[in-house]
Coordinates of C-alpha atoms in Angstrom, one line a residue:
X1 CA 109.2 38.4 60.4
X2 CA 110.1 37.7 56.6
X3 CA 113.0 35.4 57.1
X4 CA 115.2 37.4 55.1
X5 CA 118.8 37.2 56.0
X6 CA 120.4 39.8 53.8
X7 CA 120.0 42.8 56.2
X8 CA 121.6 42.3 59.4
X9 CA 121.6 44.9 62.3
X10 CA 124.6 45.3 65.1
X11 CA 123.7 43.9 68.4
X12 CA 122.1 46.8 70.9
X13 CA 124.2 47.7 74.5
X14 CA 121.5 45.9 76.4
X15 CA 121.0 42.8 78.0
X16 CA 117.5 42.1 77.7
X17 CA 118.4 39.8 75.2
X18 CA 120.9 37.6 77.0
X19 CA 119.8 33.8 77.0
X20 CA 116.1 34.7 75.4
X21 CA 117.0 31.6 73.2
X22 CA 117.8 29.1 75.6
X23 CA 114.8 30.4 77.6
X24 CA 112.3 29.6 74.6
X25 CA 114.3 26.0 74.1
X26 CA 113.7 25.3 77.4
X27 CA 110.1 26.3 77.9
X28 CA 109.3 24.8 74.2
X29 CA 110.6 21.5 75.6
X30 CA 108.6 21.3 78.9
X31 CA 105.5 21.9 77.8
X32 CA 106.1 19.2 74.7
X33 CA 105.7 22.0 72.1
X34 CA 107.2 22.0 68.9
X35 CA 108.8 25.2 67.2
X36 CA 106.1 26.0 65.1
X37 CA 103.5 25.5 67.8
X38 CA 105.7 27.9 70.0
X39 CA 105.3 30.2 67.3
X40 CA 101.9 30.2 66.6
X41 CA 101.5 30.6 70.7
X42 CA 103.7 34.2 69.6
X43 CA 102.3 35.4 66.8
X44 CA 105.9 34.4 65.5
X45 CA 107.4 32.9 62.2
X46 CA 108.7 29.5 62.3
X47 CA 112.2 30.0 61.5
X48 CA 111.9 33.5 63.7
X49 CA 112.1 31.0 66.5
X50 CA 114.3 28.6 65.0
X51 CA 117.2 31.5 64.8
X52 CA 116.1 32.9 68.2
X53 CA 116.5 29.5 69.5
X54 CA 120.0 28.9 68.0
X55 CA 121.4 32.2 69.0
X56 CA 121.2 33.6 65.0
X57 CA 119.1 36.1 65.8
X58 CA 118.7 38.4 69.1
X59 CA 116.2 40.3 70.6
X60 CA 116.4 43.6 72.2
X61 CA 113.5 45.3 71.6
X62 CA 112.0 45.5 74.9
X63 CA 108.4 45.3 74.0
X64 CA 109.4 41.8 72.1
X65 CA 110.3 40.7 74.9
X66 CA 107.4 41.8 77.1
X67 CA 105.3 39.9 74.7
X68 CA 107.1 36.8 75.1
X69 CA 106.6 37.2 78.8
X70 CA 102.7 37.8 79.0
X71 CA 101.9 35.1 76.0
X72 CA 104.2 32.5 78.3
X73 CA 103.2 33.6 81.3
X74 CA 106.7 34.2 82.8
X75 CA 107.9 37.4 84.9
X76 CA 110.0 40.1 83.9
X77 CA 112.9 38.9 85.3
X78 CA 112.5 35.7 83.0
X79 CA 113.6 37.4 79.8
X80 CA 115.6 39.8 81.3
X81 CA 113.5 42.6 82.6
X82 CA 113.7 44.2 85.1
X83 CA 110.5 43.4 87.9
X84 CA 107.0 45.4 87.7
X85 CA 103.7 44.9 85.9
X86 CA 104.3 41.8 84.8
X87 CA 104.7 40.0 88.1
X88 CA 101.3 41.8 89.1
X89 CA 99.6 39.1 86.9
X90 CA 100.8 36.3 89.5
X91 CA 98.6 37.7 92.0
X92 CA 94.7 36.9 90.7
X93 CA 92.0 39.1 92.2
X94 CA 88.7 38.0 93.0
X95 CA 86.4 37.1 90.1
X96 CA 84.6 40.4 89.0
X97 CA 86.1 42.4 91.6
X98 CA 86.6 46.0 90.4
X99 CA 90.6 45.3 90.9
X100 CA 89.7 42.3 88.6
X101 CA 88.2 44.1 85.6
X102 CA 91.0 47.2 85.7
X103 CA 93.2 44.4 85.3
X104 CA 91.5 42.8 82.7
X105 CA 90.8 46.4 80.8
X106 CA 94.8 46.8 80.9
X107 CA 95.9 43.3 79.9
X108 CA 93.7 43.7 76.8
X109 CA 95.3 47.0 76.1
X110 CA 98.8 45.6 76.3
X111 CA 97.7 42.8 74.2
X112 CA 96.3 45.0 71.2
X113 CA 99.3 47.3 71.8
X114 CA 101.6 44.4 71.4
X115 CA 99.8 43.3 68.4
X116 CA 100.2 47.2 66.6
X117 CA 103.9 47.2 67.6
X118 CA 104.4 44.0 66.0
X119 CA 102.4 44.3 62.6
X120 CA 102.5 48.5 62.0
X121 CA 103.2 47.8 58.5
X122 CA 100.3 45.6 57.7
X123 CA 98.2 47.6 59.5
X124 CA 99.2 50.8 57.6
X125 CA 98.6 48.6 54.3
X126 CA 95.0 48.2 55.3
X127 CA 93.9 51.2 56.4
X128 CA 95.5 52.8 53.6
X129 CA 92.7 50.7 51.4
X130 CA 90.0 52.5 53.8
X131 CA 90.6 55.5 51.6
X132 CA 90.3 56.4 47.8
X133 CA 93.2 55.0 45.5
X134 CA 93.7 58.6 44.4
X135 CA 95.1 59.5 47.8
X136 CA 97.3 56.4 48.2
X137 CA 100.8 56.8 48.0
X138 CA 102.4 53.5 47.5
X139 CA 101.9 50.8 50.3
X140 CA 100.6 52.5 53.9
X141 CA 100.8 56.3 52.8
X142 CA 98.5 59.0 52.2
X143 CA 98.6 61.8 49.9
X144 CA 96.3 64.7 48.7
X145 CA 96.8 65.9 44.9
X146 CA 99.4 68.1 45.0
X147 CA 101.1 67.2 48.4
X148 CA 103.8 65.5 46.6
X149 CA 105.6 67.5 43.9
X150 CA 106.4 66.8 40.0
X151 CA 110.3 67.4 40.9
X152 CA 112.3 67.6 44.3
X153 CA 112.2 71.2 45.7
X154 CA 115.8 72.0 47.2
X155 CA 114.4 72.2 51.3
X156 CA 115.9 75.7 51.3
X157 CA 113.1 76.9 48.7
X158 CA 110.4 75.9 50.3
X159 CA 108.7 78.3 52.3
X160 CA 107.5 78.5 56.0
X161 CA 104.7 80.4 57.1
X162 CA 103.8 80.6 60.9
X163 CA 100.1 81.2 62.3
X164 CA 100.2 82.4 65.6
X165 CA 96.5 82.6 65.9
X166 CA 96.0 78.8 64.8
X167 CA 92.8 78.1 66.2
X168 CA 92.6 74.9 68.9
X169 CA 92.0 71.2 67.1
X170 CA 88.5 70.0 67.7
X171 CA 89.8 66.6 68.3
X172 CA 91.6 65.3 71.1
X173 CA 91.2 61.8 71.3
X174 CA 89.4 62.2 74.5
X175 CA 86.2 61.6 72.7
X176 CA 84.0 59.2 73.8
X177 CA 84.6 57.3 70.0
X178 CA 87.8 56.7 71.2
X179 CA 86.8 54.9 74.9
X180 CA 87.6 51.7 73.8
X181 CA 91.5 52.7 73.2
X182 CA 91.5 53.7 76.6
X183 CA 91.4 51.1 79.8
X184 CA 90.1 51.5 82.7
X185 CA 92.4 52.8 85.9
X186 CA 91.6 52.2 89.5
X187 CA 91.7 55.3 91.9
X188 CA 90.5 53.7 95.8
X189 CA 88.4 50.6 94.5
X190 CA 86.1 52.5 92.0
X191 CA 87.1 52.4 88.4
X192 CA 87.5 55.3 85.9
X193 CA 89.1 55.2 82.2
X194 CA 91.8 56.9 80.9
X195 CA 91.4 60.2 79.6
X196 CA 94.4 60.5 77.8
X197 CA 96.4 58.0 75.8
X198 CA 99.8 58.6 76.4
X199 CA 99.0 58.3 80.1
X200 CA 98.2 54.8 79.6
X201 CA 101.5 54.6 77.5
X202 CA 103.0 56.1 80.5
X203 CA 102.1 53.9 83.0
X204 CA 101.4 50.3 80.8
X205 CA 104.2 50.7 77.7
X206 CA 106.6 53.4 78.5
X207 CA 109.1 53.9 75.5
X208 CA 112.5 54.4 76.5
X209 CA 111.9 57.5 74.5
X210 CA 109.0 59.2 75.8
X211 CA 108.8 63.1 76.7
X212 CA 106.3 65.7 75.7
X213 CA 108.3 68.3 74.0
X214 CA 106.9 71.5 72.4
X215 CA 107.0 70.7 68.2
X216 CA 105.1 72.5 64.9
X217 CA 102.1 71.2 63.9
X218 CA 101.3 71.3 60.4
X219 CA 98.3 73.7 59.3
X220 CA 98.3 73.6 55.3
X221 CA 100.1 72.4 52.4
X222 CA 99.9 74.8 49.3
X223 CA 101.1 74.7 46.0
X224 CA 101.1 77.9 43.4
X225 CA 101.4 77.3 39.4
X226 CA 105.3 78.7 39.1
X227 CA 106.2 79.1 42.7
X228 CA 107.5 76.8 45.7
X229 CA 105.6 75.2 47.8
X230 CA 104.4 76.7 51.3
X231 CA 104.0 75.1 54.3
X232 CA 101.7 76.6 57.5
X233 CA 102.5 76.1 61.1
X234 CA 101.6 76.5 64.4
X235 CA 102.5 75.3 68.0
X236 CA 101.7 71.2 69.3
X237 CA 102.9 69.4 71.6
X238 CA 104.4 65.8 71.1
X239 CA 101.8 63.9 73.3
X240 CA 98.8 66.1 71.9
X241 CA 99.6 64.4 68.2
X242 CA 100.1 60.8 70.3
X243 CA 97.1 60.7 72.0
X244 CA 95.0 61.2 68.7
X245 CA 97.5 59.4 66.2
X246 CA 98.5 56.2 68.3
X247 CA 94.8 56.1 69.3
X248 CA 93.8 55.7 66.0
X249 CA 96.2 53.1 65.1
X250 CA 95.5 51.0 68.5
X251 CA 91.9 51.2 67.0
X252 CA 93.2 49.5 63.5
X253 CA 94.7 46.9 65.3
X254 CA 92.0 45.9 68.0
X255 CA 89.5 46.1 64.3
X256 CA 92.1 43.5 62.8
X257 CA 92.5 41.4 65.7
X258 CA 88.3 41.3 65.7
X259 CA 87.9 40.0 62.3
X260 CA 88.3 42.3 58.7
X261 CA 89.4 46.3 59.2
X262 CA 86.0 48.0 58.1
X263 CA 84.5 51.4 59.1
X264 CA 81.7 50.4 61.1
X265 CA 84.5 48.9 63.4
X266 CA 86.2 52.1 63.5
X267 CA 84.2 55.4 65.5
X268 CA 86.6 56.9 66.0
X269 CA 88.7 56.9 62.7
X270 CA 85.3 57.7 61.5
X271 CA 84.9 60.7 63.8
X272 CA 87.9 62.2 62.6
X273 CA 86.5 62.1 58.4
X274 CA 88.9 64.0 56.3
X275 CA 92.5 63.0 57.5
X276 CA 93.5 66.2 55.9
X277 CA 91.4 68.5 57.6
X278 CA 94.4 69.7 59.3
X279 CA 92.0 71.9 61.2
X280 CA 90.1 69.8 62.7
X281 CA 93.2 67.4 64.9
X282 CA 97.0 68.2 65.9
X283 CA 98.9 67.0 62.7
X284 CA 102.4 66.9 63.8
X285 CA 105.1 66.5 61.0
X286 CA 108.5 63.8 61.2
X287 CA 111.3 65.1 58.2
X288 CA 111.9 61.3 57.2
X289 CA 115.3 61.7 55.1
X290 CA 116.3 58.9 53.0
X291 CA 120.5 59.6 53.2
X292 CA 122.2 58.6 49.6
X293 CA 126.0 58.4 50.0
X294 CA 126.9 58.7 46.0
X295 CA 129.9 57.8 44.8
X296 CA 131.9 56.9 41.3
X297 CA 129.8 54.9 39.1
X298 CA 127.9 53.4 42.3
X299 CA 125.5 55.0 45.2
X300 CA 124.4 53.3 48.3
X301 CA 122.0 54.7 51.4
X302 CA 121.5 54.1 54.7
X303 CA 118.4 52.1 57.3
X304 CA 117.7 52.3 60.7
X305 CA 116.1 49.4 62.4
X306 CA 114.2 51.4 65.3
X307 CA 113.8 49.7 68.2
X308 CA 110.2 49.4 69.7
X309 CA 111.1 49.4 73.6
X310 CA 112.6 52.7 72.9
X311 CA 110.2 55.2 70.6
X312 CA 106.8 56.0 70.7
X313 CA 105.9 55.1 67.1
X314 CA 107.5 53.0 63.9
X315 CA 109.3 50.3 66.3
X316 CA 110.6 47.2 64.8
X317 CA 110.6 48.8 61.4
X318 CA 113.4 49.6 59.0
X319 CA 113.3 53.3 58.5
X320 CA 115.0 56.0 56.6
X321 CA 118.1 57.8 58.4
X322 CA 117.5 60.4 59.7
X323 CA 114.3 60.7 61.0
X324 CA 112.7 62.7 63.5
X325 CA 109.6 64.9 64.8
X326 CA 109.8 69.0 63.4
X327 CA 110.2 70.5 66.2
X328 CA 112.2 73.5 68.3
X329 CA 115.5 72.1 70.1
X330 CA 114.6 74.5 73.2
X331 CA 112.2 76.5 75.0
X332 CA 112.8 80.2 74.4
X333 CA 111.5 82.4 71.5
X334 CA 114.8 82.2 70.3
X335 CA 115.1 78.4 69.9
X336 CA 111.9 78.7 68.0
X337 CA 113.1 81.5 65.9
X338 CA 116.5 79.5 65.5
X339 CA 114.8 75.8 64.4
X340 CA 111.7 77.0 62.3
X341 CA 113.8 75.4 59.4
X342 CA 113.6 72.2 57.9
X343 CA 117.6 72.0 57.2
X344 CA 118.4 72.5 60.8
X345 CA 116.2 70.1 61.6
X346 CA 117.7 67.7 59.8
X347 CA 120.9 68.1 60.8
X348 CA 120.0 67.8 64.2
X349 CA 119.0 64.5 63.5
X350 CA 122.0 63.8 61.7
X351 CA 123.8 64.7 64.3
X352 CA 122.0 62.5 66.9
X353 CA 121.1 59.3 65.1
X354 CA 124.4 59.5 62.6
X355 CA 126.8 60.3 65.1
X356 CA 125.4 59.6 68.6
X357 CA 125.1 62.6 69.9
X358 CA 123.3 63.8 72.9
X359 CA 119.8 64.2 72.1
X360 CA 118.6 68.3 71.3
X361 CA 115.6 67.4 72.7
X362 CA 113.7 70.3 73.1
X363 CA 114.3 70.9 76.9
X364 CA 117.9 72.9 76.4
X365 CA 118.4 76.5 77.4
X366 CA 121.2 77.0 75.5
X367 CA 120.6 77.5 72.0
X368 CA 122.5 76.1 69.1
X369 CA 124.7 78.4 67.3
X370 CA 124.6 76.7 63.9
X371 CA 127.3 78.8 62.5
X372 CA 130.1 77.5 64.8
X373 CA 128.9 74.5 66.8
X374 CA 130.1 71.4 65.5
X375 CA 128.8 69.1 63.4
X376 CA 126.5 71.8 62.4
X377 CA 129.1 74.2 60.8
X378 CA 130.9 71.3 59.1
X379 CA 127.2 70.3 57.4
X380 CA 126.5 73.6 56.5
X381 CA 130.0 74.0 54.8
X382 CA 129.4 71.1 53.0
X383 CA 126.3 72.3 52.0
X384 CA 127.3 75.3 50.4
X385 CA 130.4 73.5 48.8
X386 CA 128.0 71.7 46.5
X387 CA 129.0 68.5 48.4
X388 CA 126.2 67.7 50.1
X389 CA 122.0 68.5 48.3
X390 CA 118.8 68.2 49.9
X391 CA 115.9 68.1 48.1
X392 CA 112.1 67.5 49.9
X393 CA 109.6 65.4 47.7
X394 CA 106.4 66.8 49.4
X395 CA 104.5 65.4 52.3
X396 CA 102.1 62.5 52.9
X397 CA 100.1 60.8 56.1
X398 CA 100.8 57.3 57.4
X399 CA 97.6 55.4 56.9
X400 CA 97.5 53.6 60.2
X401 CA 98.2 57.1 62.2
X402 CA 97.4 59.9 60.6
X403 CA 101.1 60.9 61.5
X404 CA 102.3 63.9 59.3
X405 CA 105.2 62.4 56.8
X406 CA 107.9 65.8 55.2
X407 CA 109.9 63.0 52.6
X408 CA 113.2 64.3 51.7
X409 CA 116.4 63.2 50.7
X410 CA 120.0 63.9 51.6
X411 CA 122.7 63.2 48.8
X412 CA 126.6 63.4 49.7
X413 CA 129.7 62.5 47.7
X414 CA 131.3 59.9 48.8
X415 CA 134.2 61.7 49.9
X416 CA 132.3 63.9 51.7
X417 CA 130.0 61.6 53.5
X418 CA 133.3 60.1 54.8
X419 CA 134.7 63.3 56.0
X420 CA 131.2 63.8 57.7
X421 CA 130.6 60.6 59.1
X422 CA 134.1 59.3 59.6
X423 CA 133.1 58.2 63.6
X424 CA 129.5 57.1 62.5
X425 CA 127.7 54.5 64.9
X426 CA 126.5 51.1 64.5
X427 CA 123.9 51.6 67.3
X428 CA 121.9 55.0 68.6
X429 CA 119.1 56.0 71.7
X430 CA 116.7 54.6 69.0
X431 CA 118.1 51.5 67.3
X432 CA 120.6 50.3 65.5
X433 CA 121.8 51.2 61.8
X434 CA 121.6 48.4 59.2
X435 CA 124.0 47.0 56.4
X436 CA 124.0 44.0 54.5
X437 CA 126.7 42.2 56.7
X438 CA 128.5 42.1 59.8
X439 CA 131.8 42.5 57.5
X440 CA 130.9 45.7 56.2
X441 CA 131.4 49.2 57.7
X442 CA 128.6 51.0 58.2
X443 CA 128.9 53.3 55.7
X444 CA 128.7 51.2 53.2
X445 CA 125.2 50.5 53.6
X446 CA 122.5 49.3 51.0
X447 CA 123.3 49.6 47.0
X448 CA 120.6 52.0 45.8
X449 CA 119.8 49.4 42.6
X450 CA 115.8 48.4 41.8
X451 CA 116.6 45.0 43.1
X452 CA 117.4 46.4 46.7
X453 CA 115.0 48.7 46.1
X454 CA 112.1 46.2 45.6
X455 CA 113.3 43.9 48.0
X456 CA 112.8 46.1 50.5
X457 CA 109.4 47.7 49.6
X458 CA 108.2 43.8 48.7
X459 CA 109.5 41.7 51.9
X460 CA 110.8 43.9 54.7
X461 CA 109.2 45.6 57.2
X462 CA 109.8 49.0 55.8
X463 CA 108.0 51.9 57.2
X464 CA 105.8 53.6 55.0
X465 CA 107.0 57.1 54.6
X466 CA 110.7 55.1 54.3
X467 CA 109.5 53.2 50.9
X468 CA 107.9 56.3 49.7
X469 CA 111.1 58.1 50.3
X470 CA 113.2 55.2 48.3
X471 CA 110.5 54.9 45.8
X472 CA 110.8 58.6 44.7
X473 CA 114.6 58.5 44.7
X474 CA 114.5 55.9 42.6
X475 CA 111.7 58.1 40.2
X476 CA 113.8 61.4 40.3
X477 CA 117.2 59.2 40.2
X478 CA 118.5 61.2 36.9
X479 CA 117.7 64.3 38.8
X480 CA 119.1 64.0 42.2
X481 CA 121.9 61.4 41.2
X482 CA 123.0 62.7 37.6
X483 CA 124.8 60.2 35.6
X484 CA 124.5 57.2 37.8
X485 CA 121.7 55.5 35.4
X486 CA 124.7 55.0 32.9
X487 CA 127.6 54.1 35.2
X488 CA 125.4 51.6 37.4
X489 CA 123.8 48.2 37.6
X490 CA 119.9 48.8 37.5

């Protein structure tokens, strides 16, 4: 944690984080430990704990709080979860016994899991200096020449192409480079591994969040001299792209835990070469929007704080609003014919993580009739009245997991975004939305100036693919924001 005090996020619905202070006081004290030893025993900042401790700052991500439990040694029910694994740990089983070493394998997965939910944006730092600088965009983002585009492209010129015939990835993450990601599992006293990643997520770290849902994986990025830009797809699922992009990043962070990220740490990073041989593994696209509300003489944006006891990937990291997987909102040919749009996807995130709607989640048998469901027909309207622009910036890979990045960017007048948003949340299914104080509506949000901008970027834990998204903003600013250069503070 940086310390910083200038972004503050609402308090969650939960109540994981009831007395979690008082808890570490009182532990602290009877083992004669002083705050920053506590902290070190954490993996924790200093004054993290000192505001934790005096009821300053809360915590309800859930895996936070699982950590706390297994580096203290206290049950779930200690910090406010409720009973399972944890309490398992109590009960020692004989010294190399098979029991023993599947329980072993799966504390030290937990552990290294822990450690890549807490420090994803180092880790993506790192790995991103694996690879040439010529495909580094910014801090913990990949990009091939020509992936990300001289101007924005409005997201309604740039073309989709399908490939039904999309030949199977080669890799799965099931390969034996990737064994050590996996621990082992008991089945009648013998001992097997996992075969597949999310399995183990499944049963050891379960998200909140957590369903395989049919989505578009990304084939090929092209670019032609005086056209838009074309972007290839085929079918994925959601859990096909985990168990080969969380593996690779729960293999970053067991490197960094081990001493210096190199590649003769990594086999199975090394196994997959090229991370933009989009042929050769599932690369599965999130639209990360970066949402600008513009107004007279002044702009501001939106961040979303996502909570890691309740998504897969990016917890405990500020993030762009909206952001969410490309994928259908249903099962039938005709959601898929419906949602192969980047706009609608988009506004189905806006919809959920803006407004708190029920999740389209890819499971629904109704489809969405975009024309006359609401808040879909009131975006689109706005759209088309020139009040609200989307423009796409190109598309990158996050260093640590290979995850496909679309960066775009959402611009509303201010009057419109009001209209739009006027019952915006504070919190969502997947954390909670930031401002700069408890005193200020939501809406509000974060001045788009250089000073917020390199705040964020320099001391936050900002996800990759969110500063990239700011960073270009702030590039095509005269562009997508026209006039504000000479009616704002820089």
């Amino acid at each position: 944690m940086t310390g910083q005090t200038w972004l503050w996020t609402p308090p969650r619905p939960t109540p994981t984080s009831v007395g979690i202070g008082s808890l570490l006081r009182a532990y602290r004290q009877a083992h004669g430990l002083t705050q920053q030893q506590l902290a070190d025993l954490l993996g924790f900042d200093q004054s993290y704990v000192s505001k934790v401790e005096s009821g300053r700052r809360a915590i309800h991500d859930i895996s936070t709080l699982r950590h706390i439990a297994r580096n203290l040694g206290l049950s779930p029910e200690d910090v406010g979860l409720a009973p399972g694994g944890l309490a398992d740990r109590r009960r020692e089983p004989p010294r190399g016994s098979t029991v023993e070493k599947v329980a072993g394998s799966q504390r030290a997965w937990r552990l290294t899991r822990d450690h890549l939910n807490h420090h994803r944006i180092s880790l993506a730092r790192a790995a991103a200096r694996l690879y040439p600088e010529t495909y580094r965009l910014g801090n913990g983002l990949l990009a091939r020449p020509g992936w990300v585009w001289d101007t924005p492209v409005d997201i309604n010129d740039i073309g989709l192409r399908w490939e039904e015939a999309a030949g199977e990835p080669a890799l799965t993450g099931a390969e034996p480079e990737a064994d050590a990601t996996r621990p082992l599992v008991g089945d009648g006293g013998a001992q097997s591994r996992y075969q597949r990643y999310t399995r183990a997520m499944r049963d050891l770290d379960r998200p909140t969040l957590f369903e395989n849902r049919l989505s578009f994986r990304l084939l090929d990025v092209a670019e032609t001299a005086g056209a838009a830009p074309t972007l290839t797809f085929g079918h994925t699922t959601y859990f096909d792209a985990v168990d080969v992009c969380e593996t690779v990043a729960h293999e970053t962070a067991a490197a960094m835990m081990g001493g210096e990220l190199a590649w003769p740490a990594l086999p199975f990073r090394r196994r997959i070469g090229d991370p933009f041989d989009l042929a050769g593994r599932v690369a599965l696209p999130s639209i990360n929007t970066l949402t600008i509300r513009l107004d007279r003489g002044s702009a501001s944006f939106v961040l979303h704080r996502r909570s890691a006891g309740s998504v897969a990937t990016a917890g405990g990291v500020y993030h762009v609003l909206p952001a969410g997987v490309f994928q259908p909102s249903g099962i039938t040919p005709f959601h898929h014919d419906a949602d192969f749009d980047l706009w609608r996807n988009v506004m189905r995130e806006l919809s959920e993580e803006l407004l708190g709607n029920a999740e389209h989640d890819g499971s629904s048998s109704r489809p969405i009739d975009y024309d006359t469901d609401e808040p879909f027909r009131s975006f689109e309207q706005a759209r088309r009245a020139g009040g609200l622009r989307v423009f796409c910036f190109g598309i990158g890979l996050d260093a640590l997991t290979l995850f496909g990045e679309i960066l775009t960017v959402l611009v509303v007048e201010a009057d419109t975004f009001d209209s739009l948003f006027a019952d915006m949340v504070r919190t969502n299914a997947e954390g909670s939305v930031v401002s700069t104080g408890p005193g200020r509506q939501a809406h509000e949000g974060i001045p788009f100036t250089q000073a917020s901008l390199r705040r964020l970027v320099d001391t936050e834990p900002l996800a990759p693919s969110a500063a990239a998204c700011l960073e270009l903003a702030w590039r095509h600013r005269e562009t997508l924001l026209p006039g504000l250069r000479s009616r704002s503070a820089v």
